[in-house]
mmCIF file of C-alpha atoms and ligand atoms in Angstrom:
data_model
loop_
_atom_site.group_PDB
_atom_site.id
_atom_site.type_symbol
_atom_site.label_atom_id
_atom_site.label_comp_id
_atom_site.label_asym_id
_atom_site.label_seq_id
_atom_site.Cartn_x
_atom_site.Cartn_y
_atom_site.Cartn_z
ATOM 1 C CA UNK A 25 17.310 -19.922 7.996
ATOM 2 C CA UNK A 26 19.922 -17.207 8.613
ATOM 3 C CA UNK A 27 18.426 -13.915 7.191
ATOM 4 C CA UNK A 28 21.912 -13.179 5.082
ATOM 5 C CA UNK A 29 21.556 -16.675 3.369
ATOM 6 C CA UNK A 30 17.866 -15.904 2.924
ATOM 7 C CA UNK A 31 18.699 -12.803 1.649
ATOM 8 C CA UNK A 32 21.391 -14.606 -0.681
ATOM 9 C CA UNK A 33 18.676 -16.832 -1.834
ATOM 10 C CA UNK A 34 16.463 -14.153 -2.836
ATOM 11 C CA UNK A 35 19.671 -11.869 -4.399
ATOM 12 C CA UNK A 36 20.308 -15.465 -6.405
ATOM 13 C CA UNK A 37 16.700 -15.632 -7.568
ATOM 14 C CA UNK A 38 15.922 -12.476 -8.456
ATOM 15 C CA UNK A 39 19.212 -12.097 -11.299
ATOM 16 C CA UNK A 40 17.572 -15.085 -13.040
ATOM 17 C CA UNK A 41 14.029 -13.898 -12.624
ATOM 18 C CA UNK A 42 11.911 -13.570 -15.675
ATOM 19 C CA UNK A 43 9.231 -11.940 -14.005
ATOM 20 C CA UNK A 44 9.056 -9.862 -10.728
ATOM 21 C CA UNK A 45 6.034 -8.971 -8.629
ATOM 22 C CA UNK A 46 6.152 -6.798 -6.019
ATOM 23 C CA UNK A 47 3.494 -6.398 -2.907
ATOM 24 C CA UNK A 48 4.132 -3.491 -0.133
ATOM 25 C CA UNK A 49 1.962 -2.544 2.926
ATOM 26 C CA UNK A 50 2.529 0.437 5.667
ATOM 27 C CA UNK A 51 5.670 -1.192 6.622
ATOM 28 C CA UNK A 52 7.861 -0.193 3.862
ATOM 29 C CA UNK A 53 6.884 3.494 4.515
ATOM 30 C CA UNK A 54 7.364 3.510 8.357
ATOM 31 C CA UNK A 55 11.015 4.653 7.790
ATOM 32 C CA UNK A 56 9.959 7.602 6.150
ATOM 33 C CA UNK A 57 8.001 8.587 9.165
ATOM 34 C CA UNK A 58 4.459 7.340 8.092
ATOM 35 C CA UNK A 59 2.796 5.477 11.076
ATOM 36 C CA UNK A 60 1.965 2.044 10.591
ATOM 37 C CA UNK A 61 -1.990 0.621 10.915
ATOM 38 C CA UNK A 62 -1.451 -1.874 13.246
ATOM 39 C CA UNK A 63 1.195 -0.519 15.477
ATOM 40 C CA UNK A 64 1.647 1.747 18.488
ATOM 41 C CA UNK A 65 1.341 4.387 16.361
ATOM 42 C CA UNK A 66 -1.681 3.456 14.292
ATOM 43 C CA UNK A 67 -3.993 5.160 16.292
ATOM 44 C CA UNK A 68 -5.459 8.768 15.975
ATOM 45 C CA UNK A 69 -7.745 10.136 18.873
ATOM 46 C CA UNK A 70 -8.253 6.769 19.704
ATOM 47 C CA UNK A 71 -10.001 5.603 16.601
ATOM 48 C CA UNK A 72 -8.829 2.692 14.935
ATOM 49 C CA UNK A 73 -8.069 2.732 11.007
ATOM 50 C CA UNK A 74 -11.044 -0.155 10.435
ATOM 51 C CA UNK A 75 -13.733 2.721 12.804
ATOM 52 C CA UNK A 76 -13.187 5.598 10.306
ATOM 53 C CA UNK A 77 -11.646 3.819 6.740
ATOM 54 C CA UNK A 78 -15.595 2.694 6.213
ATOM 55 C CA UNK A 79 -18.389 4.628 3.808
ATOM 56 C CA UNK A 80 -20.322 4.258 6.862
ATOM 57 C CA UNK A 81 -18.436 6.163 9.197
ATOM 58 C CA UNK A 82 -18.125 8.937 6.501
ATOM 59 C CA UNK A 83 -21.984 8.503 5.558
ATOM 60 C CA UNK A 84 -22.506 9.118 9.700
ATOM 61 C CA UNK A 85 -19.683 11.792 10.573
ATOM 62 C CA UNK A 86 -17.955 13.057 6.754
ATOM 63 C CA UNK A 87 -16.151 15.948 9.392
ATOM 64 C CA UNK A 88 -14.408 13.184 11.572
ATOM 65 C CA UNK A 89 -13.489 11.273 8.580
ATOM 66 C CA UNK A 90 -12.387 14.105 6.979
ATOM 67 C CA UNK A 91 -10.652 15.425 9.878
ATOM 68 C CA UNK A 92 -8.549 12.405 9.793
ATOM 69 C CA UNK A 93 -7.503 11.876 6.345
ATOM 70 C CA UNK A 94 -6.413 15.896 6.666
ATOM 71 C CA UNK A 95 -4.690 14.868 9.507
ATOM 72 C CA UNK A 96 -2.929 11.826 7.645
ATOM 73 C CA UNK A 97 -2.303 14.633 4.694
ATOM 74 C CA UNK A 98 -0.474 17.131 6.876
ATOM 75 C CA UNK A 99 1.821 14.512 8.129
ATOM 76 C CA UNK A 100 2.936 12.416 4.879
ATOM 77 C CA UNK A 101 3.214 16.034 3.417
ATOM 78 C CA UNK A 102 6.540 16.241 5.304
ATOM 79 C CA UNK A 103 7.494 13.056 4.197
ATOM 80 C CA UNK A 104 9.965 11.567 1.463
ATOM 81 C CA UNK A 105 10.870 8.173 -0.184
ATOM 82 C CA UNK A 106 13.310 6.190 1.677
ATOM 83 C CA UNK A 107 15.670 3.433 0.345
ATOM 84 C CA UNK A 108 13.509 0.804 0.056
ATOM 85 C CA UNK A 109 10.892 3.259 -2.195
ATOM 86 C CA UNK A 110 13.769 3.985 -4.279
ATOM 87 C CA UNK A 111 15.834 0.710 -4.761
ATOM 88 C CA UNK A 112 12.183 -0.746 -6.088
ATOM 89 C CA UNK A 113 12.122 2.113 -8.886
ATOM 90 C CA UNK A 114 15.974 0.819 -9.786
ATOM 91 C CA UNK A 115 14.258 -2.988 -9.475
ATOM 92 C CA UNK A 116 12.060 -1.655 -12.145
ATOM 93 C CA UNK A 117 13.978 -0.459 -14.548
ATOM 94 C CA UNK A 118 16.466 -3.362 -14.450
ATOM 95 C CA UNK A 119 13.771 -6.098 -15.034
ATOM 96 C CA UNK A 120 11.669 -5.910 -17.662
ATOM 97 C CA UNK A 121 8.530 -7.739 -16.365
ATOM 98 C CA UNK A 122 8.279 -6.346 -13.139
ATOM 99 C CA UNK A 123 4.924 -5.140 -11.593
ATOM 100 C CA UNK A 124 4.722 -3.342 -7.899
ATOM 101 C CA UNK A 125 1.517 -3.956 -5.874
ATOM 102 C CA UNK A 126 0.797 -1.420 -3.042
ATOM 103 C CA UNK A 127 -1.124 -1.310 -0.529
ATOM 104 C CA UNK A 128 -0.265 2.299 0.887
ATOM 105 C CA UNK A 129 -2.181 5.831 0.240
ATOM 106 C CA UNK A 130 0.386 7.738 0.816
ATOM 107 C CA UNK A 131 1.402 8.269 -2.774
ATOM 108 C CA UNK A 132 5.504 7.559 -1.527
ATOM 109 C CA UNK A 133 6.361 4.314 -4.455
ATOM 110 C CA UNK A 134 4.928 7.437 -7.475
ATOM 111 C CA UNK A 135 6.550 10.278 -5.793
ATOM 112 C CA UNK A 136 9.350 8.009 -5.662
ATOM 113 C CA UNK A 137 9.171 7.326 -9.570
ATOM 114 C CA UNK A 138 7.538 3.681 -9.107
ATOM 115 C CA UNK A 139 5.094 3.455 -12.843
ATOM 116 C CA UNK A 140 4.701 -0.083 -13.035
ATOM 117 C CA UNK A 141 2.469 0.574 -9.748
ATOM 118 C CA UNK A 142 -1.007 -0.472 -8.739
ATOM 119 C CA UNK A 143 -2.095 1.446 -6.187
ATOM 120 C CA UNK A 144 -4.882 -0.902 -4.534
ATOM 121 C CA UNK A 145 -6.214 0.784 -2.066
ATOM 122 C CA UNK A 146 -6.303 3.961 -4.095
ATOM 123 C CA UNK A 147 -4.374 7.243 -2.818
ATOM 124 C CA UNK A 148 -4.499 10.009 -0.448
ATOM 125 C CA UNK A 149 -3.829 13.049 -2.625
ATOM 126 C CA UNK A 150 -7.212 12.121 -4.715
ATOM 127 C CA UNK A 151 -10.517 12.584 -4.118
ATOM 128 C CA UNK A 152 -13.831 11.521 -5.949
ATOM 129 C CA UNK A 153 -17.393 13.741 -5.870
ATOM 130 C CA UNK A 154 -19.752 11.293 -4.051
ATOM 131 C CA UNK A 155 -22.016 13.176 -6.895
ATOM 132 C CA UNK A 156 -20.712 13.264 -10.392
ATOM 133 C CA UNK A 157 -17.920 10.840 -9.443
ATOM 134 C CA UNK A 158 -15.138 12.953 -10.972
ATOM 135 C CA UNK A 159 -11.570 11.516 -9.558
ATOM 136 C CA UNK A 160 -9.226 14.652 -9.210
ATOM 137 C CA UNK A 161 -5.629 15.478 -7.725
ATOM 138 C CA UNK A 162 -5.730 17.812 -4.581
ATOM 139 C CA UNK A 163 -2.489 18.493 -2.670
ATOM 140 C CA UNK A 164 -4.414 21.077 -0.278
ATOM 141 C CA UNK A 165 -2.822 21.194 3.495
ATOM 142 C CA UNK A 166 -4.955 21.610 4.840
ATOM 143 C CA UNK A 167 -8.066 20.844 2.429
ATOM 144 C CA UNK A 168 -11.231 22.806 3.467
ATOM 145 C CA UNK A 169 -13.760 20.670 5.390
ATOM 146 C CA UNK A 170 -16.101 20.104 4.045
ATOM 147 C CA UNK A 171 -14.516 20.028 0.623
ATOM 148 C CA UNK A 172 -16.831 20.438 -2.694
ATOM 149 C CA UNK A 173 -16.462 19.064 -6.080
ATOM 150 C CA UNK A 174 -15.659 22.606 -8.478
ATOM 151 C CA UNK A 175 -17.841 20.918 -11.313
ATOM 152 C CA UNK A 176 -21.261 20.175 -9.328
ATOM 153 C CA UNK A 177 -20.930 21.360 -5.709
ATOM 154 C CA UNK A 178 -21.148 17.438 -4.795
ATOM 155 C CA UNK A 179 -19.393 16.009 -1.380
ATOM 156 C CA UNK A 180 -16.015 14.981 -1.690
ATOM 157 C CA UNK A 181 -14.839 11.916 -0.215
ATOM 158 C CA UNK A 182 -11.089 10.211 -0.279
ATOM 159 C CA UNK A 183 -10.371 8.452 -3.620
ATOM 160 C CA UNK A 184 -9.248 5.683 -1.171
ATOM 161 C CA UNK A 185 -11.477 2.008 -0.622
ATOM 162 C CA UNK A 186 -12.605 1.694 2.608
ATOM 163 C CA UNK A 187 -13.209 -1.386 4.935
ATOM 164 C CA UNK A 188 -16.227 -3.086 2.604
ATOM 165 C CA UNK A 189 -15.191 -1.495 -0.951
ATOM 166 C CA UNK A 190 -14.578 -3.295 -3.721
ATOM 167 C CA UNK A 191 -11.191 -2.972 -4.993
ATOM 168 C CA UNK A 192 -10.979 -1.275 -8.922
ATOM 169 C CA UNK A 193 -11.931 -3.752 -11.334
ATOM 170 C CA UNK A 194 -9.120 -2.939 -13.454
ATOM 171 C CA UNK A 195 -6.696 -2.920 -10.737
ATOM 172 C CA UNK A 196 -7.362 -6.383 -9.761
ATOM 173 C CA UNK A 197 -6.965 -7.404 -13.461
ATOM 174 C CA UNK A 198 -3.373 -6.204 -13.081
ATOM 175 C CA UNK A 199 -2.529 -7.841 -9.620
ATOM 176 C CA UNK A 200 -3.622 -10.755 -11.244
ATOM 177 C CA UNK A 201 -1.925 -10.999 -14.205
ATOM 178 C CA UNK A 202 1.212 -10.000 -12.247
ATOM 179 C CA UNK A 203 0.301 -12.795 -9.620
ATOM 180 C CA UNK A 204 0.041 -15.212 -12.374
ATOM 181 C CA UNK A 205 2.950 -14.690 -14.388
ATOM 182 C CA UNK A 206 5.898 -14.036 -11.768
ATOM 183 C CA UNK A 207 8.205 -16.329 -11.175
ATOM 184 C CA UNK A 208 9.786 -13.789 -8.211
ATOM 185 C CA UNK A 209 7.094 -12.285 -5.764
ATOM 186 C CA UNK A 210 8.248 -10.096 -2.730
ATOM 187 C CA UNK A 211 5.842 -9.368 0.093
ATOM 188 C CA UNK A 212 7.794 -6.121 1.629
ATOM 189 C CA UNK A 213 6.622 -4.508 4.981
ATOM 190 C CA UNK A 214 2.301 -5.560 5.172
ATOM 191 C CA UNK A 215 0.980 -7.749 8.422
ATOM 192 C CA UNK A 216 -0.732 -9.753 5.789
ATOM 193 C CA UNK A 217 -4.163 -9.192 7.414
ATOM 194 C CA UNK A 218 -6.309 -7.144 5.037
ATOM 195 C CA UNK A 219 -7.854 -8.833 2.091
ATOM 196 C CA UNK A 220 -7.777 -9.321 -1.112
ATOM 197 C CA UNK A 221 -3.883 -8.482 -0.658
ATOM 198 C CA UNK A 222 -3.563 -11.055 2.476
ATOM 199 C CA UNK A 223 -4.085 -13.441 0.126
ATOM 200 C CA UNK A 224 -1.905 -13.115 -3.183
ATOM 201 C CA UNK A 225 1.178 -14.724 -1.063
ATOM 202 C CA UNK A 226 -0.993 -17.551 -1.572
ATOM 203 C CA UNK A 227 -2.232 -16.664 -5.161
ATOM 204 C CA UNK A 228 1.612 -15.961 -6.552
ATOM 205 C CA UNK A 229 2.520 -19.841 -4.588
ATOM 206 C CA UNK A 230 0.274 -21.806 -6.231
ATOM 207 C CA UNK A 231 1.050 -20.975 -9.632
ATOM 208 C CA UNK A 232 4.946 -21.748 -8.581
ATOM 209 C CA UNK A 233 6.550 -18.780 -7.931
ATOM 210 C CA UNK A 234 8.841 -18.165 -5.538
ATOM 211 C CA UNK A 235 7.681 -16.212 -2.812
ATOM 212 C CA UNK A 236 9.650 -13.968 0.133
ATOM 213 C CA UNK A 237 9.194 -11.634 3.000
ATOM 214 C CA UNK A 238 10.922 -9.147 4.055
ATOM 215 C CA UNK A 239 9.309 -7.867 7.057
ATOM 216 C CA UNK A 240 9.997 -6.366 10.725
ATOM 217 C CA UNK A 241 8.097 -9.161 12.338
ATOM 218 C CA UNK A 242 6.704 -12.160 11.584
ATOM 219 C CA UNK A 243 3.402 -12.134 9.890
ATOM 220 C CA UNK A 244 0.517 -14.867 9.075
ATOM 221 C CA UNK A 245 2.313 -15.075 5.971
ATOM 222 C CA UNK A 246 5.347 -16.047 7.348
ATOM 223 C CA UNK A 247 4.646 -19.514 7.451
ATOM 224 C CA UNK A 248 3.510 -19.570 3.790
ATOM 225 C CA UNK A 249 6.236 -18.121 2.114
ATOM 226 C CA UNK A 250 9.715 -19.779 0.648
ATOM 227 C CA UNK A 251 11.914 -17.503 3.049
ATOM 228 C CA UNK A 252 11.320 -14.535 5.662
ATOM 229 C CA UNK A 253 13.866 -12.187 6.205
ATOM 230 C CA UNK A 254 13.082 -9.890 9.465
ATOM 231 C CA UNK A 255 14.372 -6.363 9.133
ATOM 232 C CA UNK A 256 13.639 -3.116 8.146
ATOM 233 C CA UNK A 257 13.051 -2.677 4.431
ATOM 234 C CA UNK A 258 15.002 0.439 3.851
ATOM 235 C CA UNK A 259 18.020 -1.795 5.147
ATOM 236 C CA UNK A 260 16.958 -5.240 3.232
ATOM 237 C CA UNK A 261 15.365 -3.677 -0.345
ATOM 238 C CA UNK A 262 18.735 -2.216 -1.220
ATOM 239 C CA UNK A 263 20.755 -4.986 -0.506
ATOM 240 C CA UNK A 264 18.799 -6.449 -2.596
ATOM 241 C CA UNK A 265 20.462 -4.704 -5.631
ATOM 242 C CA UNK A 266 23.720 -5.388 -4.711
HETATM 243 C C1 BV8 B 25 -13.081 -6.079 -0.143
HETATM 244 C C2 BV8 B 25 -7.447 2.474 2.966
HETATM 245 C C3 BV8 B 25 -14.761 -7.110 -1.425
HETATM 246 C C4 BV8 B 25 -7.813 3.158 4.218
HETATM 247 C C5 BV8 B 25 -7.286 0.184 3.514
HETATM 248 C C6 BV8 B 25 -16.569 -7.926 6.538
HETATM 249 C C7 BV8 B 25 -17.285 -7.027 5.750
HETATM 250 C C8 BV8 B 25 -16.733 -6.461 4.604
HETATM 251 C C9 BV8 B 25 -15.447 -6.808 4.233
HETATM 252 C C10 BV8 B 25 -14.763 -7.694 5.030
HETATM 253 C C11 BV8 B 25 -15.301 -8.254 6.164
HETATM 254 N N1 BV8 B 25 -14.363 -9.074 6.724
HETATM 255 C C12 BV8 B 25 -13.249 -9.059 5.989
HETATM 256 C C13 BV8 B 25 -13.477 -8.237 4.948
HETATM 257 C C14 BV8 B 25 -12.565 -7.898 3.929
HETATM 258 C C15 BV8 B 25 -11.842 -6.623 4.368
HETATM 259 C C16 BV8 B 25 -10.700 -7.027 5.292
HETATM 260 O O1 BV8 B 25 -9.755 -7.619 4.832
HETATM 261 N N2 BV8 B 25 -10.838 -6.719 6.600
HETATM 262 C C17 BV8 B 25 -9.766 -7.087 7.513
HETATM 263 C C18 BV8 B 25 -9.599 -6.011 8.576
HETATM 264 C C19 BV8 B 25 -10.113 -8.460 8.094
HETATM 265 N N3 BV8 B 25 -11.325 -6.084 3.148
HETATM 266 C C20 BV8 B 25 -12.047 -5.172 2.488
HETATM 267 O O2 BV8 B 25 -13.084 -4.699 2.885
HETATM 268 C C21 BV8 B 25 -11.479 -4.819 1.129
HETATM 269 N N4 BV8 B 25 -12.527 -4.897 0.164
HETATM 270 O O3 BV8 B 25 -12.817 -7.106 0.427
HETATM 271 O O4 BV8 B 25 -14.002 -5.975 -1.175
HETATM 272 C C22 BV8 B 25 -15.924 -7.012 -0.496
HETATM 273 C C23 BV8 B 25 -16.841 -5.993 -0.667
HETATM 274 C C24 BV8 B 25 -17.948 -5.948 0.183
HETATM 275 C C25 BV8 B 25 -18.121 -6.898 1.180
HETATM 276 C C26 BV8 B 25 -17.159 -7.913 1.361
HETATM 277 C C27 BV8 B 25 -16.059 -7.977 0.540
HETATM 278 C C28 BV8 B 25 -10.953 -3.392 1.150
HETATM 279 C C29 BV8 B 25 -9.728 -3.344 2.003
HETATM 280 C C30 BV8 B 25 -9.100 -1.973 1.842
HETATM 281 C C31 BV8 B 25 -9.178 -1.259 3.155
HETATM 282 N N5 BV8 B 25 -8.464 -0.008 3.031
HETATM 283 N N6 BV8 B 25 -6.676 1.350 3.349
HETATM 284 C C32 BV8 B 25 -6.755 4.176 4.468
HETATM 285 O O5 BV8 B 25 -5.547 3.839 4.364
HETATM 286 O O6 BV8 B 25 -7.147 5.292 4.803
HETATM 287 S S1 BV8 B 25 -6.472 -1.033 4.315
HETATM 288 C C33 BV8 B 25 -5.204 -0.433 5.279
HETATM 289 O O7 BV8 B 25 -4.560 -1.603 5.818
HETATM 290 C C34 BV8 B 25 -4.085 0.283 4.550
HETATM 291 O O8 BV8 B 25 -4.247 0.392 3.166
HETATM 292 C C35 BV8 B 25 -2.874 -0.620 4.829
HETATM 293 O O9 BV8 B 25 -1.935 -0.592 3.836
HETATM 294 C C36 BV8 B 25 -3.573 -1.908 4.887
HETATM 295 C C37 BV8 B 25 -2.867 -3.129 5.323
HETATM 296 O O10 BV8 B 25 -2.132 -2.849 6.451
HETATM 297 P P1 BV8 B 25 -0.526 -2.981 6.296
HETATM 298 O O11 BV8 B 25 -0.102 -2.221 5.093
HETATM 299 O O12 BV8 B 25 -0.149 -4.425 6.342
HETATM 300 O O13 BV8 B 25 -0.017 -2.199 7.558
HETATM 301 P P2 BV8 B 25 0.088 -2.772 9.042
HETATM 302 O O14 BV8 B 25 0.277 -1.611 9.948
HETATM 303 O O15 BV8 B 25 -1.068 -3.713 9.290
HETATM 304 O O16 BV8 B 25 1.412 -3.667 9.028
HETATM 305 C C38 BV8 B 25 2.658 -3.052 8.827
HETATM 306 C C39 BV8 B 25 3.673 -4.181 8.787
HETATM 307 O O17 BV8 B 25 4.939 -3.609 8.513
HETATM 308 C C40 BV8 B 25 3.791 -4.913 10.101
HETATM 309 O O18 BV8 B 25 3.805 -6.306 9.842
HETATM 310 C C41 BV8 B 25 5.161 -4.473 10.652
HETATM 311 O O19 BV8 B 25 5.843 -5.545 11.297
HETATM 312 C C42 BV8 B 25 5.899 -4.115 9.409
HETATM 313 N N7 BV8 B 25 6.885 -3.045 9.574
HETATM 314 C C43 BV8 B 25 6.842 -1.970 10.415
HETATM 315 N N8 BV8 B 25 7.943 -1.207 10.227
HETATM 316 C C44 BV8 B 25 8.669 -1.806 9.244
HETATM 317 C C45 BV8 B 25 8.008 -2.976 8.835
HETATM 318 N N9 BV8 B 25 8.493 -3.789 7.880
HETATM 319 C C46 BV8 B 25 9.667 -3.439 7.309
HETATM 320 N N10 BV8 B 25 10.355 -2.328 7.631
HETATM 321 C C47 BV8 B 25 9.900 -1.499 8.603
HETATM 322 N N11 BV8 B 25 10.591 -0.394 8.925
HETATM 323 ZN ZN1 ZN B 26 -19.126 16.515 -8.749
#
């Protein structure tokens, strides 16, 4: 289908949409400068995301792990919201029911003004005291390695899941419920491959909602989904608006 009339399509169905879910991966926040996981960029050192996002690899080296989520900090530091983060924050505050799902750390969709957010896979300017669990803010560039909790002296670690975590109970609750009751859900900029987020496409579908990508390539989703549009998101999200 011709991306404009797929983009019509989903223009058409989102003014009569009663409820609007949204799901985003790295992809929307590649044009703000924020490498991607799975592309030419996505390395660092030559690690691979999956070798150091794990609570092994930080229970084995917590400098190397550390040493790359400062790394990750430095750079997003310097970066903003683009289109795309913003034309969602106008999407929510024109439809009432309207729920965004992301998948990034970088904290871009809040600093954009996104509140109707899950942030699934938790986010990079938090961290947790592998001791006394205490979840706290920290904006430090760079943050001291190794970085101690002020209350008990515990190790930090990332307030992110790694490869093996659960995902927050209460999180999950709220994809969910947003899965279930959307009639409108927009996968915007994720390769579909990480799970439990690979598979709400699938989730929002069977419950009869109408579901579209808007992606730079195709995905595994691709063939799922009512329409794909290929593009970049901070060109296709703000068209959808118009
Ligand atoms: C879980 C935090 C239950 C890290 C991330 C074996 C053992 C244990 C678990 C598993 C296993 N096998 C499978 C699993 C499940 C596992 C999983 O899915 N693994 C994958 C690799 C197969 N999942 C988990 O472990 C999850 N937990 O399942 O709990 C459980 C518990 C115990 C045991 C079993 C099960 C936890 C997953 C969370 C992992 N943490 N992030 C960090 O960021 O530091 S995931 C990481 O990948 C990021 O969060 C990222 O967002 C996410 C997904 O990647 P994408 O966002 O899609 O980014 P990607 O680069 O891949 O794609 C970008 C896309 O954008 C591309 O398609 C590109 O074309 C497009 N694009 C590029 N530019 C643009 C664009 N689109 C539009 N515009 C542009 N300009
Ligand atoms: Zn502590």
């Amino acid at each position: 289908m011709e991306s404009n009339s797929a983009l019509q399509e989903i223009k058409d169905r989102l003014v009569k949409a009663k409820s609007v879910t949204v799901l985003t991966g790295a992809g929307i926040s590649a044009d703000s400068g924020v490498p991607t996981f799975r592309g030419a960029d996505g390395l660092w050192k030559n690690y691979r995301a999956e070798e150091l996002a794990s609570p092994e690899a930080f229970e084995r080296d917590p400098k190397l792990v550390w040493e790359w989520y400062n790394w990750r900090r430095e750079l997003i530091a310097t970066k903003s919201p683009n289109a795309a983060h913003i034309a969602l924050v106008e999407l929510e505050k024109q439809i009432d029911r309207f729920w965004l799902i992301t998948q990034n750390v970088d904290g871009l969709h809040p600093a954009a003004g996104s509140k109707k957010l899950s942030e699934i896979h938790g986010n990079i300017w938090k961290v947790r005291c592998t001791d006394c669990g205490r979840v706290e803010g920290n904006h430090d560039v760079p943050i001291a390695i190794l970085p101690h909790c002020t209350t008990c002296r515990g190790l930090l670690r990332p307030h992110i899941v790694w490869f093996g975590e659960s995902l927050d109970s209460e999180d999950l609750r709220n994809c969910h419920e947003a899965l279930r009751s959307c009639d409108l859900f927009l996968i915007i900029g994720t390769s579909g491959t990480v799970y439990p987020a690979a598979s709400f496409g699938s989730v929002a579908k069977e419950q009869g909602a109408f579901v579209a990508e808007l992606n730079l390539d195709p995905t595994p989703n691709s063939g799922l989904v009512d329409v794909t549009v290929q593009g970049r998101a901070k060109d296709l999200v703000p068209e959808l608006l118009k």
